[in-house]
XYZ file of C-alpha atoms in Angstrom:
343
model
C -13.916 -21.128 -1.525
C -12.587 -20.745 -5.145
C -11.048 -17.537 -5.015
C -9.237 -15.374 -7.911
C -7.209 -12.369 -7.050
C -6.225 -10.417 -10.318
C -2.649 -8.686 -9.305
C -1.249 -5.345 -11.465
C 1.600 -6.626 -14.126
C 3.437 -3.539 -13.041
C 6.091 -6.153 -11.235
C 5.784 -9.357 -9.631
C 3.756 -10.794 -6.578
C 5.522 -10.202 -4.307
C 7.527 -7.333 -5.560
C 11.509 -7.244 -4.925
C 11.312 -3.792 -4.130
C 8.341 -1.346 -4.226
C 5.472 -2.330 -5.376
C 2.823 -1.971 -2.777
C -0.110 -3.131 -4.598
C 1.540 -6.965 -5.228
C 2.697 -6.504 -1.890
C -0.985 -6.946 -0.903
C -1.681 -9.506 -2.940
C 0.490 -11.595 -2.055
C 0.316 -11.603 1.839
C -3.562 -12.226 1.084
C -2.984 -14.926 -1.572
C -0.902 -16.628 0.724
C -3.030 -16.263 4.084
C -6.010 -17.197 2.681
C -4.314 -20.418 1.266
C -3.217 -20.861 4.953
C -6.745 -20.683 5.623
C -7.677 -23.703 3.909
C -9.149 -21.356 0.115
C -8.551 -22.581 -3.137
C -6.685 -19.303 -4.647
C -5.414 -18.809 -7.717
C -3.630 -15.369 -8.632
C -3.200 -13.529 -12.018
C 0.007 -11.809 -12.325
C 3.058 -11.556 -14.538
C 6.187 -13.792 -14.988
C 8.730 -13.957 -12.211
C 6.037 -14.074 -9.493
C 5.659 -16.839 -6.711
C 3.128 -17.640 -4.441
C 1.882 -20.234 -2.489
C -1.545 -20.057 -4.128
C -2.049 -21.220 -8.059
C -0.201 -19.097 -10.266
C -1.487 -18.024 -13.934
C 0.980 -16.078 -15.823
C -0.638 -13.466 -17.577
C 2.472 -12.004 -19.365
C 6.777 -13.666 -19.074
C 7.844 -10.211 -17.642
C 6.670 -7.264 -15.085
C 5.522 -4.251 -17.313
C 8.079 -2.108 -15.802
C 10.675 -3.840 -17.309
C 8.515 -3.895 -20.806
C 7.933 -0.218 -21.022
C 10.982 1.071 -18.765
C 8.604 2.387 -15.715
C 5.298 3.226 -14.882
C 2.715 4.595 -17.052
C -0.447 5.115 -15.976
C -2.167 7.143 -18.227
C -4.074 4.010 -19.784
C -5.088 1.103 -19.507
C -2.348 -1.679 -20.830
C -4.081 -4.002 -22.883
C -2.172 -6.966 -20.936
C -4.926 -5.878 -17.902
C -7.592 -6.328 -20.769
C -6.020 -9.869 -21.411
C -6.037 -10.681 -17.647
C -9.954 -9.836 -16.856
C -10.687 -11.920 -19.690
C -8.540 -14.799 -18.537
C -10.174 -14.373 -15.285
C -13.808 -14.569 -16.726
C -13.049 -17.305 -18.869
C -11.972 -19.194 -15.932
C -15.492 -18.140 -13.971
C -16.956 -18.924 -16.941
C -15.648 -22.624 -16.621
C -17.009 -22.514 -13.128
C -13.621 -22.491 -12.117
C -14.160 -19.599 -9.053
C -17.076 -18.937 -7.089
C -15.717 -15.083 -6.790
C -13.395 -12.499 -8.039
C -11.076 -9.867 -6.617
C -9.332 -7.364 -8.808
C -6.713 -5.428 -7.725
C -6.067 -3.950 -11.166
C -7.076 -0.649 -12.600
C -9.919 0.499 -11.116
C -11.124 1.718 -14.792
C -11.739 -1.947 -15.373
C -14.015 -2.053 -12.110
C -17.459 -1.391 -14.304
C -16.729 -4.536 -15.985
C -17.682 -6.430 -13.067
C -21.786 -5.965 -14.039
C -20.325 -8.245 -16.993
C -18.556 -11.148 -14.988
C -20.510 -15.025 -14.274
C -19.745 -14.487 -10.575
C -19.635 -12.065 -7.803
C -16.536 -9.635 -8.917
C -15.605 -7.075 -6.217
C -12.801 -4.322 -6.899
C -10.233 -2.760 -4.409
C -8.689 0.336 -4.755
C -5.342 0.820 -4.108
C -5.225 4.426 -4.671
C -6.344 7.687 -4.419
C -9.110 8.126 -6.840
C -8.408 10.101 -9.976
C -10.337 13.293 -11.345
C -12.149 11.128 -13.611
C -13.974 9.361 -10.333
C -17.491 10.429 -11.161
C -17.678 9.149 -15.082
C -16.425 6.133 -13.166
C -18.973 5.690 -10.460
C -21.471 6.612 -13.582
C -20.717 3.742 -15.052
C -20.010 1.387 -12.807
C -23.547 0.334 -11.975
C -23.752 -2.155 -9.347
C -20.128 -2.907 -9.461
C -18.424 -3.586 -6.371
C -16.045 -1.672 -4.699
C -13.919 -2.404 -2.025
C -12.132 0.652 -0.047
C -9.095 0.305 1.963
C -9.609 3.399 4.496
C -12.766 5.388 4.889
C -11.509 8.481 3.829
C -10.635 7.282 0.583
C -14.401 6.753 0.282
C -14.835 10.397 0.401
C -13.363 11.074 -2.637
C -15.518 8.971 -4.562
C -18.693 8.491 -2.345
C -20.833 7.723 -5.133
C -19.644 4.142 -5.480
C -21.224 1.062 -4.869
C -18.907 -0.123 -1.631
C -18.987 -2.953 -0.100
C -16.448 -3.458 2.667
C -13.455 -0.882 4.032
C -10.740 -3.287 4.436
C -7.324 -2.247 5.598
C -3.954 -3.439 4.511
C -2.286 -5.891 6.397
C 0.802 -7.262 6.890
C 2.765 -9.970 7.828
C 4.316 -8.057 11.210
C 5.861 -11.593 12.098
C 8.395 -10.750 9.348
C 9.098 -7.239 10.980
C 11.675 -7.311 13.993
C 12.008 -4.676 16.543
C 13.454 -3.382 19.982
C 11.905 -1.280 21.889
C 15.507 -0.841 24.084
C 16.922 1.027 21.584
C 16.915 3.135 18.456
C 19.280 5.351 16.010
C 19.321 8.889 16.087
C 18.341 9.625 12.409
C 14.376 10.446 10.687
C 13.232 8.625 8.063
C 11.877 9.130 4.561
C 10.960 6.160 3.087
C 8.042 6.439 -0.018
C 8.301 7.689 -3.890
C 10.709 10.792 -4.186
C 7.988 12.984 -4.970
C 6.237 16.338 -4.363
C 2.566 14.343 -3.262
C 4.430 12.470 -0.660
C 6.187 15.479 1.050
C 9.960 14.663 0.123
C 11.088 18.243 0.364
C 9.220 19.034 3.682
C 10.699 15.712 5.303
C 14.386 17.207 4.139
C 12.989 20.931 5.509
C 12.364 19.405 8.860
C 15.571 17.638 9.714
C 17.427 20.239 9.202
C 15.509 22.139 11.469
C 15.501 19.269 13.806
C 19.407 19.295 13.029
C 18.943 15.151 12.850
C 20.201 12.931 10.093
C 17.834 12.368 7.120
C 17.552 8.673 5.913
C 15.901 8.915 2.516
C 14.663 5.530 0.853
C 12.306 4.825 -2.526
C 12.012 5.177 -5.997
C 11.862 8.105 -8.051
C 8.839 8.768 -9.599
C 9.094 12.541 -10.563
C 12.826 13.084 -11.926
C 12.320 16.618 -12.462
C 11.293 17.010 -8.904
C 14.160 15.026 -7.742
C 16.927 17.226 -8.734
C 15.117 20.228 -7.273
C 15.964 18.129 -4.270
C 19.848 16.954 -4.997
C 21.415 20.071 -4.394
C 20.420 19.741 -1.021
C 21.430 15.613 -0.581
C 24.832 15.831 0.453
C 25.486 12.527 1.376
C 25.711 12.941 5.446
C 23.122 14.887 6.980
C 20.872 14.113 4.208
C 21.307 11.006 2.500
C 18.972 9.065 -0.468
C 19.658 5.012 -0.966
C 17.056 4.280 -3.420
C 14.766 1.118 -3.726
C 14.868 -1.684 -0.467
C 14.126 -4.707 -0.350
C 11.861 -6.326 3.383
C 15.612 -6.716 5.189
C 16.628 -3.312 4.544
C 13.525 -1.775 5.180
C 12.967 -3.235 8.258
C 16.478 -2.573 9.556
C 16.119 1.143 8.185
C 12.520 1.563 10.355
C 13.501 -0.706 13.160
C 16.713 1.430 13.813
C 15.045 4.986 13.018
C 13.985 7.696 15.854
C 11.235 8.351 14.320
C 9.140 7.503 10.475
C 8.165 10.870 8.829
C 5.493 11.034 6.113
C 4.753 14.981 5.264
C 2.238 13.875 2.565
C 0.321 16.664 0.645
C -2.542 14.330 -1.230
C -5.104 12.607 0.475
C -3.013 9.516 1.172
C -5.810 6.056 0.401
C -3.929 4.024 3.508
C -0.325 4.413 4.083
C 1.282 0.902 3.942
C 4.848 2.384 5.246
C 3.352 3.717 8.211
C 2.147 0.497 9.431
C 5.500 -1.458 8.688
C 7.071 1.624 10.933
C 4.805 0.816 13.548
C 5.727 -2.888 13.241
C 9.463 -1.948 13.464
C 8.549 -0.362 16.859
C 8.718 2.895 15.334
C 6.406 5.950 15.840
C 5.464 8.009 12.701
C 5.282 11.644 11.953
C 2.422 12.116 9.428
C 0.565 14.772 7.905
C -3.152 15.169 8.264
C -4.146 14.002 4.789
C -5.910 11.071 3.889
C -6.342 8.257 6.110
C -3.722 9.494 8.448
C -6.243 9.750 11.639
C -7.321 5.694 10.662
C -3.681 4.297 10.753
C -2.149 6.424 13.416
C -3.499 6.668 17.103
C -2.535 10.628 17.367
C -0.329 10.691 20.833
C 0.003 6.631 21.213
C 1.841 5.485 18.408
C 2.925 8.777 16.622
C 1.749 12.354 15.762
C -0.874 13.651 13.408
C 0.117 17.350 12.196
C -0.502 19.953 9.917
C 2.389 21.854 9.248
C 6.539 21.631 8.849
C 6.651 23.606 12.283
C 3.976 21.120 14.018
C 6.018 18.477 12.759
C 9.884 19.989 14.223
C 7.693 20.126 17.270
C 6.550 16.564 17.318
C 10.160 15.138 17.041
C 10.943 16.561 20.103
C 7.850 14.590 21.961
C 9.074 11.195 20.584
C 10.062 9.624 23.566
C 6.854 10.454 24.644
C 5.653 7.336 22.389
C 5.995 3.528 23.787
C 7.637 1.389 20.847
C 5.833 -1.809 22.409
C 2.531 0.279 21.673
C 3.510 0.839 18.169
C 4.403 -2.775 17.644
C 0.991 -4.044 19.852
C -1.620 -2.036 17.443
C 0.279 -3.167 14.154
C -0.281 -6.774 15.587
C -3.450 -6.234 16.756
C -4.774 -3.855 14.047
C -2.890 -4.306 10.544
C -1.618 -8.031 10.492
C -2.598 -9.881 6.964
C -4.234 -12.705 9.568
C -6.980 -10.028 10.012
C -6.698 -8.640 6.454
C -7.400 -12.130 5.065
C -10.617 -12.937 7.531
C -12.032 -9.663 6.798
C -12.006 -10.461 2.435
C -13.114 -14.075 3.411
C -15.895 -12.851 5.271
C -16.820 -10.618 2.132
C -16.353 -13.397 -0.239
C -18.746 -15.309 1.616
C -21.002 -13.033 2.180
C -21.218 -12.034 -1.645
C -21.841 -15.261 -2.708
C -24.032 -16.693 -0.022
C -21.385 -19.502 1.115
């Protein structure tokens, strides 16, 4: 099949650092060239992939406006779903697969061929003047809960992440003695509740990501002192993989209604249970009691540290395998692709 994937410009495919989103779409640009597809991405300068590569812009948008801003749509994204239906236009694909903005989604009634549109994120307020006019735009979700949020949409397919766990070493002989925090620095994610419970814990805190909400983050500073609590920024695969593959346990005290959780699968492939709150897809990417805890509260949480050895680290790493690798990520879109377009 003649495939197009349409990446963010945010940074490149794959990103150094974070970037979840590219993350995505590259394991699934490159599996599905594995596969034998004809795939050609969209995405900005300083990207690499095995599949075709069109540049949309020389530079990730990050490093054009100095972070992320989200509050409208850039008109590069404009630039790229035009490039895109040129090219379909051409009869160059047989289907498309944005991973943009979902407020370009209800241009999809517009394209020449079968244009489906994953979300990557929670959905925002605005959801319903969305789903109103979307029409018969596609929609792919990536958990089912995140369907509740906007169930008016025109879905498709639930599709989880994947990943490639190959990359992802573990040892299920032996582990550190420290927690870790590793997502954006911000309230939504639960960065002051993971600090709240190691210290109640009395365990080292291992805090890793960017910062996305800087007045938040010095709230927090006064109580990073460098040994029981300690914050290394941005990681790149290596690092992150040493950090899970090393930690007692993965904590994710998340307050919003979390669309997937891509960190708490890469714990999982480190042989490393997680600690999550009950928000969000939580219940679909952790098996509550096999491969981590499910809780609702900081105390629940101090509570579940103590049951980690409960927790087989070969589980953890089987169900990532079995459940969340990009092999199955890729076979699930293909089948969708197909199906949309009758191949």
């Amino acid at each position: 099949m003649r495939i197009a994937l349409l990446a963010p410009l945010w940074k490149t495919v794959p990103p150094a650092k974070y970037g979840g989103t590219e993350l995505v779409v590259s394991n699934l640009a490159d599996e599905l060239v594995r596969m034998g597809q004809d795939v050609t991405v969209y995405a900005c300068g300083g990207s690499s992939t095995t599949a075709r590569l069109v540049q949309v812009i020389d530079r990730p948008l990050y490093d054009i406006v100095g972070g992320f801003c989200f509050d409208s749509v850039p008109f590069s994204d404009l630039v790229e779903l035009k490039m895109a239906f040129d090219g379909a236009t051409k009869g160059q694909f047989d289907v498309i697969n944005n991973h943009m903005n979902m407020s370009l989604a209800p241009f999809g009634s517009y394209c020449p061929v079968p244009m489906v549109s994953t979300n990557h994120s929670s959905m925002a307020p605005d959801s319903k003047q969305l789903a109103a006019l979307s029409g018969e735009s596609m929609y792919v979700s990536i958990s089912n809960a995140q369907r509740k949020l906007a169930p008016s949409l025109n879905y498709v397919a639930t599709i989880y992440h994947g990943i490639r766990t190959n990359t992802f070493t573990y040892d299920c002989s032996k582990h550190g003695n420290y927690l870790l925090f590793l997502s954006t620095m911000s309230r939504e994610k639960g960065a002051d509740l993971a600090i709240e419970i190691a210290r109640r814990v009395g365990m080292r805190l291992i805090m890793a990501g960017n910062i996305t909400d800087r007045k938040f983050f010095r709230s927090l500073e006064p109580q990073i002192d460098g040994d029981q609590v300690k914050f290394i920024g941005e990681v790149g695969h290596a690092e992150k993989n040493k950090l899970m593959r090393e930690a007692y346990a993965y904590i994710l005290p998340m307050r919003w209604q979390e669309a997937f959780g891509l960190t708490m699968v890469e714990s999982l492939a480190s042989g490393t249970p997680a600690i999550v709150f009950d928000n969000g897809a939580a219940h679909e990417v952790i098996d509550d009691g096999h491969t981590g805890f499910i809780v609702s509260s900081v105390e629940q949480a101090v509570e579940a540290v103590g049951k980690v050895p409960e927790i087989s680290r070969a589980e953890c790493r089987r169900q990532a395998v079995e459940r969340f690798d990009v092999s199955r990520m890729a076979r699930d879109y293909l089948d969708l692709y197909q199906r949309l377009t009758n191949h």
